[in-house]
Coordinates of C-alpha atoms in Angstrom, one line a residue:
M1 CA -42.9 61.6 108.7
A2 CA -44.2 58.1 107.8
G3 CA -47.4 57.1 105.7
F4 CA -46.6 59.5 102.4
R5 CA -48.1 58.4 99.4
S6 CA -45.0 57.5 97.1
W7 CA -44.4 57.7 93.2
R8 CA -41.5 55.5 92.2
R9 CA -41.2 51.7 94.2
G10 CA -44.6 51.8 96.1
Q11 CA -44.8 53.4 99.4
W12 CA -41.7 54.3 101.0
R13 CA -41.0 55.0 104.4
W14 CA -39.3 58.3 105.0
D15 CA -37.2 58.2 108.5
V16 CA -35.8 62.1 109.1
A17 CA -33.3 62.3 111.5
A18 CA -33.9 64.0 115.2
P19 CA -32.9 67.2 115.0
F20 CA -29.3 68.0 117.0
D21 CA -29.5 70.5 119.5
G22 CA -25.5 71.0 118.9
A23 CA -25.6 71.5 115.4
A24 CA -25.4 75.8 115.7
D25 CA -22.5 75.8 117.8
M26 CA -20.4 72.9 116.3
A27 CA -20.8 74.3 112.8
R28 CA -19.1 77.6 114.0
Q29 CA -16.6 75.6 115.7
L30 CA -16.0 73.9 112.5
G31 CA -16.5 77.3 110.2
T32 CA -19.4 75.5 108.5
A33 CA -23.0 75.4 107.9
P34 CA -25.6 74.0 110.5
L35 CA -26.8 71.7 108.1
V36 CA -23.5 69.8 107.4
A37 CA -23.2 70.0 111.7
Q38 CA -26.6 68.1 112.0
I39 CA -25.3 65.3 109.1
L40 CA -22.1 65.0 110.6
H41 CA -24.1 64.0 113.8
N42 CA -26.2 61.6 111.9
R43 CA -23.1 60.1 110.6
G44 CA -21.6 59.4 114.4
V45 CA -19.4 62.1 114.5
V46 CA -20.7 64.2 117.9
N47 CA -17.9 66.3 118.8
E48 CA -15.5 69.0 116.6
A49 CA -12.5 67.0 117.1
A50 CA -14.4 64.0 115.2
G51 CA -15.4 66.6 112.7
R52 CA -12.3 68.3 111.4
A53 CA -11.0 64.7 110.7
F54 CA -13.8 63.8 108.9
L55 CA -13.9 67.2 106.7
N56 CA -9.9 67.1 106.6
P57 CA -8.8 63.5 106.3
K58 CA -5.1 63.0 106.2
L59 CA -2.7 60.1 105.2
T60 CA -1.8 59.8 108.4
D61 CA -5.2 58.4 109.3
L62 CA -3.9 55.3 107.4
H63 CA -3.2 52.9 110.3
D64 CA 0.3 51.4 110.6
P65 CA 0.4 48.2 108.3
A66 CA 2.3 46.3 110.7
M67 CA -0.9 46.4 112.9
L68 CA -2.2 44.2 110.5
A69 CA -2.3 40.3 110.9
G70 CA 0.3 38.7 109.2
A71 CA 1.4 41.9 107.2
E72 CA 4.7 41.6 108.7
A73 CA 5.1 37.6 108.2
A74 CA 4.0 38.4 104.7
A75 CA 6.3 40.7 103.7
E76 CA 9.3 39.2 105.3
R77 CA 8.4 35.9 103.2
I78 CA 7.7 38.0 100.2
V79 CA 11.0 40.0 100.2
A80 CA 12.9 36.9 100.7
A81 CA 10.8 35.5 97.5
V82 CA 12.4 38.4 95.5
R83 CA 15.7 38.1 97.0
N84 CA 15.7 34.5 96.3
K85 CA 14.5 35.3 92.6
E86 CA 11.5 32.7 93.4
P87 CA 8.8 32.7 90.3
I88 CA 5.6 34.4 92.2
V89 CA 2.2 34.4 91.5
I90 CA -0.7 36.9 92.3
Y91 CA -3.9 34.9 92.6
G92 CA -6.5 37.5 92.3
D93 CA -10.4 37.9 91.9
Y94 CA -13.0 38.9 88.8
D95 CA -14.2 42.2 90.3
V96 CA -12.8 45.5 90.9
D97 CA -11.4 44.9 94.2
G98 CA -9.8 41.9 93.2
M99 CA -8.5 43.6 90.1
T100 CA -6.8 46.6 92.0
A101 CA -5.7 44.5 94.6
T102 CA -3.5 42.1 92.5
A103 CA -2.0 45.4 90.3
I104 CA -1.2 47.0 93.6
L105 CA 0.9 43.8 94.8
H106 CA 2.2 43.1 91.2
A107 CA 3.6 46.6 90.8
C108 CA 5.0 46.2 93.9
I109 CA 6.8 43.2 93.5
V110 CA 7.9 44.3 89.7
M111 CA 9.5 47.7 91.4
I112 CA 11.5 45.7 94.2
G113 CA 13.0 43.6 91.7
G114 CA 10.7 40.5 91.9
R115 CA 9.6 38.0 88.9
A116 CA 5.7 37.9 89.3
D117 CA 2.5 36.6 87.1
Y118 CA -1.1 36.6 88.2
Y119 CA -3.8 34.1 87.5
V120 CA -7.8 35.4 87.9
P121 CA -10.2 33.1 87.2
H122 CA -13.2 33.0 84.7
R123 CA -16.2 33.6 86.5
L124 CA -18.7 31.4 84.7
E125 CA -16.1 28.8 84.0
E126 CA -14.3 28.5 87.6
G127 CA -16.3 30.7 90.0
Y128 CA -15.5 32.7 92.9
G129 CA -12.2 31.9 94.8
V130 CA -9.6 29.6 94.2
N131 CA -9.9 26.2 92.9
V132 CA -7.9 23.1 93.3
E133 CA -7.2 22.9 89.4
A134 CA -6.4 26.4 88.8
M135 CA -4.1 26.0 91.8
R136 CA -2.4 22.8 90.4
K137 CA -1.8 24.8 87.0
I138 CA 0.1 27.5 88.9
V139 CA 2.6 24.9 91.0
A140 CA 2.9 22.6 87.9
G141 CA 4.1 26.4 86.4
G142 CA 7.0 26.8 88.6
A143 CA 5.3 28.9 91.3
K144 CA 7.1 28.9 94.6
L145 CA 4.6 31.8 96.4
V146 CA 1.1 32.0 95.5
I147 CA -0.7 35.4 97.0
T148 CA -4.2 35.3 97.2
V149 CA -6.0 38.7 97.0
D150 CA -9.3 39.5 97.9
C151 CA -9.5 35.7 98.1
G152 CA -8.7 32.4 99.6
I153 CA -9.9 32.7 103.4
S154 CA -11.8 30.0 102.8
A155 CA -9.6 28.1 100.7
L156 CA -9.0 25.3 102.4
E157 CA -8.6 22.2 99.9
P158 CA -6.4 24.1 97.3
L159 CA -3.9 25.5 100.0
T160 CA -3.3 22.2 101.1
E161 CA -2.2 20.8 98.0
A162 CA -0.2 23.5 97.6
A163 CA 1.5 22.7 100.9
A164 CA 1.9 19.5 100.1
A165 CA 3.7 20.2 96.8
G166 CA 6.0 22.6 98.6
V167 CA 4.6 25.7 98.0
D168 CA 4.4 29.0 100.1
V169 CA 0.8 30.5 100.0
I170 CA 0.3 33.9 101.5
V171 CA -3.9 34.7 102.0
T172 CA -4.6 38.3 101.6
D173 CA -8.2 38.6 101.7
H174 CA -11.2 40.6 104.0
H175 CA -14.1 38.0 104.0
I176 CA -15.7 36.6 106.4
P177 CA -13.3 33.6 107.9
G178 CA -14.8 30.3 108.6
P179 CA -14.5 28.2 111.4
Q180 CA -11.3 26.7 110.1
L181 CA -8.4 28.9 108.2
P182 CA -6.8 27.6 105.5
H183 CA -2.8 26.1 105.5
A184 CA -0.6 29.5 104.5
C185 CA 2.5 30.5 105.5
A186 CA 0.6 34.0 106.5
I187 CA -3.0 35.2 106.5
V188 CA -3.2 39.1 106.4
H189 CA -6.9 39.4 107.6
P190 CA -8.3 42.7 108.9
A191 CA -10.4 40.3 111.3
L192 CA -8.1 38.3 112.8
G193 CA -5.2 39.4 115.0
T194 CA -5.1 40.8 118.6
P195 CA -5.1 43.6 119.3
A196 CA -8.0 43.6 116.7
Y197 CA -7.0 45.6 113.5
P198 CA -8.8 49.2 114.0
N199 CA -10.4 49.0 110.5
P200 CA -12.1 45.4 110.0
D201 CA -14.2 47.1 106.7
L202 CA -10.5 47.0 104.6
S203 CA -11.2 46.1 101.2
G204 CA -9.7 43.8 99.4
A205 CA -7.4 46.6 97.8
G206 CA -6.9 48.3 100.5
V207 CA -5.4 44.9 102.2
A208 CA -3.1 44.6 99.3
F209 CA -2.1 48.2 99.7
K210 CA -0.8 47.8 103.6
V211 CA 1.2 44.8 102.6
A212 CA 2.4 46.8 99.6
W213 CA 3.5 49.1 102.2
Q214 CA 5.0 46.3 104.7
V215 CA 6.9 44.9 101.7
A216 CA 8.2 48.6 100.7
R217 CA 9.5 48.9 104.7
A218 CA 10.9 45.5 104.8
H219 CA 12.6 46.0 101.1
C220 CA 13.9 49.0 102.8
G221 CA 14.8 47.8 105.8
A222 CA 13.4 50.8 107.7
V223 CA 9.8 52.3 108.6
K224 CA 10.3 55.1 106.5
V225 CA 10.9 54.1 102.7
N226 CA 12.8 55.3 99.9
E227 CA 11.2 57.9 97.6
T228 CA 11.3 55.6 94.7
L229 CA 8.8 53.7 96.8
K230 CA 7.5 56.2 98.6
E231 CA 5.4 57.6 95.4
F232 CA 4.7 53.8 94.1
L233 CA 3.0 54.3 97.5
L234 CA 1.2 57.6 96.6
N235 CA 0.5 56.3 93.2
A236 CA -1.4 53.1 94.4
T237 CA -3.5 54.6 96.6
C238 CA -5.5 55.3 93.6
L239 CA -6.1 51.6 92.7
A240 CA -6.7 51.2 96.4
A241 CA -9.5 54.1 96.1
L242 CA -10.9 52.4 92.8
G243 CA -11.3 49.0 95.0
T244 CA -12.5 50.4 98.0
I245 CA -15.6 52.2 96.5
A246 CA -16.1 49.5 93.7
D247 CA -16.6 47.2 96.7
V248 CA -19.0 49.6 98.3
V249 CA -17.2 49.1 101.8
P250 CA -18.0 52.1 104.7
L251 CA -16.1 55.1 103.6
V252 CA -15.3 56.3 106.9
G253 CA -12.1 56.6 108.5
E254 CA -9.0 54.8 107.2
N255 CA -11.3 54.1 103.8
R256 CA -12.5 57.4 103.4
A257 CA -8.8 59.1 103.5
L258 CA -7.9 56.1 100.9
A259 CA -10.6 57.1 98.9
T260 CA -10.1 60.9 98.9
F261 CA -6.4 61.1 98.1
G262 CA -7.2 58.1 95.4
L263 CA -9.7 59.9 93.9
R264 CA -7.6 63.5 94.0
G265 CA -4.2 61.3 92.2
L266 CA -6.5 59.6 89.7
P267 CA -7.0 62.1 87.1
A268 CA -2.7 63.0 86.9
S269 CA -2.6 59.4 87.6
K270 CA 0.9 58.7 85.2
Q271 CA -0.2 54.4 85.0
A272 CA -0.9 53.9 81.7
G273 CA -3.9 51.5 82.3
L274 CA -6.0 54.2 84.7
R275 CA -5.4 57.0 81.9
A276 CA -6.6 54.6 79.4
L277 CA -9.8 53.5 81.0
I278 CA -10.3 57.4 82.2
E279 CA -10.0 58.4 79.1
S280 CA -12.3 55.9 77.9
A281 CA -15.3 57.1 80.3
S282 CA -15.0 60.4 78.3
L283 CA -13.3 61.6 82.1
T284 CA -9.8 62.9 81.0
G285 CA -9.0 66.2 82.7
Q286 CA -12.1 66.4 85.4
S287 CA -11.9 66.4 88.5
L288 CA -13.0 62.6 89.7
G289 CA -15.7 61.4 92.5
A290 CA -16.7 58.4 94.2
Y291 CA -20.2 58.5 91.6
D292 CA -17.6 59.0 88.6
V293 CA -15.7 55.3 90.1
G294 CA -18.8 53.7 91.1
F295 CA -20.8 54.7 87.6
K296 CA -18.6 55.2 85.1
L297 CA -14.9 53.3 85.7
A298 CA -16.3 50.5 87.4
P299 CA -19.0 49.2 85.6
R300 CA -15.8 49.2 82.5
L301 CA -13.7 46.8 84.9
N302 CA -16.3 44.5 85.9
A303 CA -17.7 44.1 82.2
C304 CA -14.5 42.7 81.3
G305 CA -15.4 39.8 84.1
R306 CA -19.2 39.7 83.3
M307 CA -18.9 39.5 79.9
G308 CA -15.5 37.9 78.9
H309 CA -12.0 37.3 81.1
A310 CA -10.9 39.6 83.8
R311 CA -7.6 38.7 83.2
D312 CA -8.1 41.4 80.3
A313 CA -8.5 44.4 82.7
V314 CA -5.8 43.2 85.2
E315 CA -3.1 43.4 81.8
M316 CA -4.2 47.1 81.2
L317 CA -4.1 47.8 85.3
T318 CA -0.6 46.5 85.1
G319 CA 0.6 47.3 81.6
E320 CA 3.1 50.0 80.6
D321 CA 1.9 49.9 76.7
E322 CA -0.1 53.2 76.2
T323 CA -1.2 51.5 72.7
R324 CA -2.6 48.1 74.0
C325 CA -4.1 49.6 77.3
R326 CA -6.5 52.0 74.8
A327 CA -7.2 48.8 73.0
I328 CA -8.1 47.2 76.1
A329 CA -10.4 50.4 77.8
K330 CA -12.1 50.3 74.3
D331 CA -13.0 46.6 74.7
L332 CA -13.9 47.2 77.7
S333 CA -16.5 50.2 76.7
Q334 CA -17.7 48.0 74.2
K335 CA -18.4 45.1 76.5
N336 CA -20.2 47.2 79.0
T337 CA -22.5 48.3 76.6
E338 CA -23.3 44.6 75.4
R339 CA -23.7 44.1 79.3
Q340 CA -26.1 46.9 80.0
T341 CA -28.1 45.4 77.0
V342 CA -28.3 42.0 78.5
E343 CA -29.1 43.4 82.0
R344 CA -32.4 45.1 80.9
Q345 CA -33.2 42.1 78.7
I346 CA -32.5 39.9 82.1
A347 CA -34.5 42.8 84.3
A348 CA -37.4 42.4 82.2
E349 CA -37.7 38.9 82.0
A350 CA -37.4 38.4 85.9
V351 CA -39.7 41.6 86.5
E352 CA -42.3 39.3 84.8
M353 CA -41.8 36.0 86.4
V354 CA -41.9 37.9 89.6
R355 CA -45.0 39.6 88.6
A356 CA -46.9 36.8 87.0
R357 CA -46.0 34.4 89.7
G358 CA -47.1 36.3 92.6
L359 CA -43.9 36.9 93.9
D360 CA -44.6 40.7 94.9
G361 CA -46.9 39.9 97.5
D362 CA -47.1 40.4 100.8
A363 CA -47.1 36.8 101.6
N364 CA -44.2 36.1 100.1
R365 CA -40.3 37.3 101.7
V366 CA -37.9 36.0 98.9
I367 CA -37.6 36.2 95.2
V368 CA -35.8 33.0 94.0
L369 CA -35.2 33.0 90.2
A370 CA -34.0 30.4 87.8
S371 CA -33.6 30.1 84.0
P372 CA -31.4 28.6 81.6
A373 CA -31.2 31.8 79.2
W374 CA -29.7 34.2 82.1
H375 CA -26.2 35.0 81.4
G376 CA -24.2 34.1 84.7
G377 CA -22.3 37.2 84.5
V378 CA -24.9 39.8 85.4
I379 CA -27.4 38.5 87.2
G380 CA -26.0 39.8 90.2
I381 CA -27.3 43.4 89.0
V382 CA -30.3 42.1 88.2
A383 CA -30.9 40.9 91.3
S384 CA -30.0 44.0 93.4
R385 CA -32.6 45.4 90.7
L386 CA -34.9 43.0 91.8
V387 CA -34.1 44.1 95.5
D388 CA -34.6 47.7 94.9
Q389 CA -38.1 47.3 93.0
F390 CA -39.6 44.8 95.4
H391 CA -38.1 45.3 98.3
R392 CA -37.2 41.7 99.6
P393 CA -34.1 39.6 99.1
A394 CA -33.2 38.2 95.5
V395 CA -31.8 34.9 93.9
L396 CA -31.2 34.7 90.6
I397 CA -30.0 30.9 89.1
S398 CA -28.4 31.0 85.6
L399 CA -29.1 27.1 84.4
N400 CA -26.3 25.6 81.9
G401 CA -27.8 22.2 81.3
S402 CA -27.1 20.6 84.5
G403 CA -26.7 22.6 87.3
G404 CA -26.0 26.4 87.5
Q405 CA -24.7 29.2 89.3
G406 CA -26.9 31.9 91.1
S407 CA -26.1 35.3 92.7
A408 CA -28.1 36.7 96.1
R409 CA -29.0 40.4 97.3
S410 CA -30.3 40.7 100.2
I411 CA -31.9 43.9 102.2
P412 CA -30.9 44.8 105.7
G413 CA -31.3 42.8 108.5
F414 CA -31.4 39.2 106.3
H415 CA -27.9 38.0 106.8
M416 CA -27.5 36.5 103.3
A417 CA -24.8 34.1 103.7
D418 CA -26.8 32.5 106.8
A419 CA -29.7 31.9 104.6
L420 CA -27.8 30.3 102.1
S421 CA -26.0 28.2 105.0
A422 CA -29.2 27.0 106.2
C423 CA -30.2 26.0 102.8
G424 CA -26.7 24.4 102.1
A425 CA -27.8 21.0 102.0
H426 CA -29.3 21.5 98.0
L427 CA -26.4 23.5 97.3
I428 CA -23.0 22.4 95.8
S429 CA -21.3 25.2 97.3
F430 CA -22.2 28.8 98.4
G431 CA -20.4 31.7 100.0
G432 CA -20.9 35.5 100.8
H433 CA -21.7 37.8 103.3
A434 CA -24.7 39.9 104.9
M435 CA -26.0 41.7 101.7
A436 CA -25.1 39.3 99.2
G437 CA -23.7 35.7 98.3
G438 CA -23.0 33.5 95.6
L439 CA -24.2 29.8 94.5
R440 CA -23.6 26.3 92.9
I441 CA -26.5 24.5 92.4
E442 CA -27.5 21.1 90.6
E443 CA -30.7 21.6 88.3
A444 CA -32.4 19.2 90.0
N445 CA -32.4 20.3 93.4
V446 CA -33.9 23.8 92.0
P447 CA -37.4 23.7 93.5
A448 CA -35.9 22.1 96.8
F449 CA -33.9 25.0 97.1
V450 CA -36.6 27.1 96.3
E451 CA -38.8 25.8 98.9
A452 CA -36.0 26.0 101.7
M453 CA -35.3 29.6 100.9
S454 CA -39.1 30.6 100.8
T455 CA -39.3 28.8 104.1
Y456 CA -36.6 30.4 106.0
A457 CA -37.3 33.6 104.5
A458 CA -41.1 33.8 106.0
T459 CA -39.9 33.8 109.3
A460 CA -36.7 35.8 108.9
V461 CA -38.2 38.7 107.1
S462 CA -40.7 40.7 108.5
D463 CA -43.1 43.3 107.3
R464 CA -41.2 46.4 108.5
Q465 CA -37.6 45.2 106.3
M466 CA -40.1 44.9 103.0
T467 CA -41.6 48.7 103.5
S468 CA -38.5 50.5 102.2
A469 CA -37.2 53.5 103.6
L470 CA -35.7 56.7 103.0
Q471 CA -32.8 57.8 105.5
I472 CA -33.6 61.4 105.5
D473 CA -30.6 63.5 107.2
A474 CA -33.2 66.7 108.0
E475 CA -36.3 68.8 107.6
V476 CA -35.2 71.7 105.4
S477 CA -36.4 75.1 104.0
L478 CA -35.7 76.1 100.6
S479 CA -34.5 79.1 102.0
S480 CA -31.7 77.4 104.2
L481 CA -30.0 75.6 101.1
N482 CA -28.1 78.1 100.2
Y483 CA -25.1 78.7 98.2
M484 CA -22.9 78.4 101.1
A485 CA -24.6 75.5 103.0
V486 CA -24.9 73.4 99.8
D487 CA -21.2 74.2 99.1
H488 CA -20.1 73.4 102.5
L489 CA -21.8 70.1 101.9
A490 CA -19.4 68.5 99.4
R491 CA -16.6 69.0 102.0
L492 CA -18.8 65.8 103.2
A493 CA -17.2 63.8 99.9
P494 CA -16.7 61.1 99.1
F495 CA -19.8 59.4 99.1
G496 CA -21.1 55.9 99.6
Q497 CA -22.0 52.8 102.0
G498 CA -21.7 54.3 105.4
N499 CA -21.5 58.2 104.2
P500 CA -24.4 58.9 101.6
A501 CA -24.9 62.1 99.9
P502 CA -26.8 63.8 102.0
L503 CA -30.5 63.9 101.8
V504 CA -33.0 66.1 102.7
A505 CA -37.0 66.6 103.3
V506 CA -38.5 69.8 102.2
R507 CA -42.6 69.9 102.8
G508 CA -45.1 72.5 101.3
C509 CA -43.1 73.5 98.1
R510 CA -45.6 75.0 95.4
V511 CA -45.2 73.9 92.2
L512 CA -44.2 76.9 89.9
V513 CA -45.0 75.4 86.4
P514 CA -46.0 71.7 85.1
P515 CA -43.4 69.2 85.2
K516 CA -41.6 68.8 82.3
R517 CA -40.2 65.5 80.4
M518 CA -36.8 65.8 79.4
G519 CA -33.5 63.9 77.9
K520 CA -33.8 61.2 74.9
S521 CA -35.9 59.3 76.2
G522 CA -38.3 61.4 78.4
Q523 CA -37.8 59.9 81.6
T524 CA -36.3 62.6 83.1
V525 CA -38.2 65.0 85.1
G526 CA -37.7 68.7 85.7
L527 CA -39.5 70.9 87.8
M528 CA -39.4 74.3 89.3
L529 CA -40.2 74.5 93.0
A530 CA -41.1 77.8 95.1
Q531 CA -41.4 77.9 99.1
G532 CA -41.9 81.9 99.9
D533 CA -39.9 83.6 98.0
V534 CA -37.0 81.3 97.1
R535 CA -37.3 79.5 93.8
M536 CA -35.5 76.1 93.1
R537 CA -34.8 73.6 90.1
A538 CA -35.6 69.8 90.8
V539 CA -34.5 67.3 88.8
G540 CA -35.9 63.6 89.2
F541 CA -34.2 60.7 86.8
N542 CA -36.3 57.8 86.1
M543 CA -39.4 59.9 86.8
G544 CA -40.8 60.8 83.8
D545 CA -44.4 59.6 84.9
L546 CA -44.8 62.3 87.5
C547 CA -45.4 64.6 84.2
D548 CA -48.8 62.7 83.9
E549 CA -49.3 61.9 87.6
M550 CA -48.8 65.3 88.7
A551 CA -50.7 67.2 86.4
A552 CA -53.1 68.8 88.6
V553 CA -51.1 68.9 91.7
N554 CA -50.1 72.3 93.2
T555 CA -48.4 71.3 96.7
I556 CA -45.8 68.9 97.0
D557 CA -43.6 67.7 99.8
V558 CA -39.6 66.0 98.2
A559 CA -36.9 64.1 99.4
A560 CA -33.7 65.2 97.9
R561 CA -29.9 65.5 97.4
P562 CA -29.1 69.3 97.0
S563 CA -26.1 70.0 94.6
L564 CA -24.7 73.0 92.5
N565 CA -25.2 72.3 88.9
T566 CA -22.6 74.4 86.7
F567 CA -23.9 75.2 82.7
N568 CA -22.5 77.6 80.6
G569 CA -20.4 79.0 83.2
N570 CA -23.2 79.4 86.1
T571 CA -23.6 77.8 88.9
S572 CA -27.3 77.4 90.7
I573 CA -28.6 75.2 93.3
E574 CA -30.1 72.0 92.1
L575 CA -32.3 69.6 94.1
Q576 CA -31.9 65.8 92.7
L577 CA -35.4 64.5 93.5
E578 CA -35.3 60.9 95.3
D579 CA -39.4 60.3 96.4
V580 CA -42.1 63.5 95.8
T581 CA -45.3 63.2 98.1
W582 CA -48.4 64.7 97.7

C-alpha cells in the first residue's frame, strides 16, 4: 500500500505488515483475537510460549542482577561504604531517567543505613555528564565514594582526577561506551561483560534498579533479601518504570516487565514525591499507562531540568515531607506550562526559518539552525518536532554570545552520533546515540559545522528515508474491530518503543456526515464512518483542517489506532486517526 494522498505531513508511505498465516491457530492457543496474534507476530513473537510470556509479563522475567557486568563488585563496594560510614554521593543526570535512577539508589543506600547525597548538573550551565569542576567540588566536600547513574561511561578526565584524590567511583550507565573506559572501581553497564547481558537496552533507571537489587543481596548476605528490602524493591519498580518509559527504550522482555509492574504500582505508591507528582497531573486514583507517563508525568519532571534545576525534582522523588513534595510538584507544573509556551515560540520561529531558507527542499538532507534567542533547555523538543514535520535529521543550537549548545534528533538509518563525530573538528564536545545527540560549539564555528553536516547528510540520507512511513499492523474491516478484539488489544500494553500501539488500515469507509470540529481550538476532528452495516466513530487530534478538505468527500481510507472509549458509563469502539486518504 503506497502512493496515497496524505493530508497531515506531506506524503506518508503506508507499510502494511504481511498477513500471518498462523494467526487463527495462535489466537486459539492464546485465547485471544486473531488481530492480537497478527500484531504479536509483527513484534517478533512467533509461537504460543512467547505469546503467553508477552501477554502475561512476570517479575520472574527480570534477569538476575549478578548477570549484569560490574553489579556484584559495585554492590560490595557500596555495602562496605555503608558499613564504614563513608560519605557517598550519587552523580545523576537531569532527565527523567537520571532523576529516577538517582532516587532509586539514594533510597536503597539510606534504607540500609548509609549516608548519601546526590549531585545533579545544571542542564544549561554544566551540560550532560560528569564534569571536572563538579567532581572537584564533590571531592572537596569529603565524599569517599561517588556513584554515577545514567552517565559516566565517557567521563575519562573527571574520574581520573577523583582516583588521584583517593575517591572511589562506581559508574552505572547505559550509553554507548567509547574505545576507552573510565578509571573506576566498578563499571556497571549492560553492553559490557562476558557473557553478554541478555538485555542490552536497559535504561539508566533499569541499571540502577539492578544495582539496588544486588546491594540488597549483599547487605543481607543472601540471594533472597529480607521482607523490608523486598518491599522496597517492589516499590522501586515504579521509579524504574518512569525512567524506562521516559527514556524510550524498547518495551519488550525485561523492560516490559519492569514497566508493567511499575505502572501497576504507581497509583498506590507510598512515596510522597510520586503521589505529589501524580496529583499535580490530576491522575490520582486512576490506573496509569505508558501514555500518562510519557505525556503527563515525564514532561513535568523534565521541565524542571529544562526551565530550572533538576535537583528540585530529585528532591521531590527522594523526599518524605508531603507539603514540600506538593510544593515542588506544583512548581514543576508551572515550569511545564512555561516550557510549552517557549517551545511553541521556538518551533514557530524554526519552521519559518526552514521554509525561508529552503531547507525543506528535496536537495537538503539535514536541518541545522542556530539562534541567540532560543532557550537551550527546549531546543531538543523542537528538534524532534522538526524531524516529524520535515522528515530529515535536525540540529538546533542555542547561542549564548561566544558559543552555544545544540540538540540533535535523527531519523531511522541516520546515526546521529556518527554524524556528529564526522563533524567533530568543528565542535568543542559532542555525544549521543543513533537517534539523538548533544553538542557544544563556538559561535564562530557554526557556519563550518552547518556546511560539514550538510555535506555528510547529502550522501548518508536517502530519498526513501525522507519519505516518512506508517508501520501498519494489518489491513482490517470495521466489522473485525468488535468489542472483544479491541478489548484484547489492551493486553499488548504498555506501548512504546519496540511495541507501538496497534495501527490498522481500513479502506473504503463511507463518511456518513460531514466531519465536525471539536475542542476549544477546533483542531480536533470528529467523523462517523461506516462500512457495510457497521458504524464507528473516529477522532483525529490536530486534524481540524480536515473539515475543510473533506467537505465533498464521501469515501476514505484511514490509518487508525482502535481503542475503547468510555463516556457517561457507556463504552464504545473508537478509531484514533493517524492518517486519512481519499
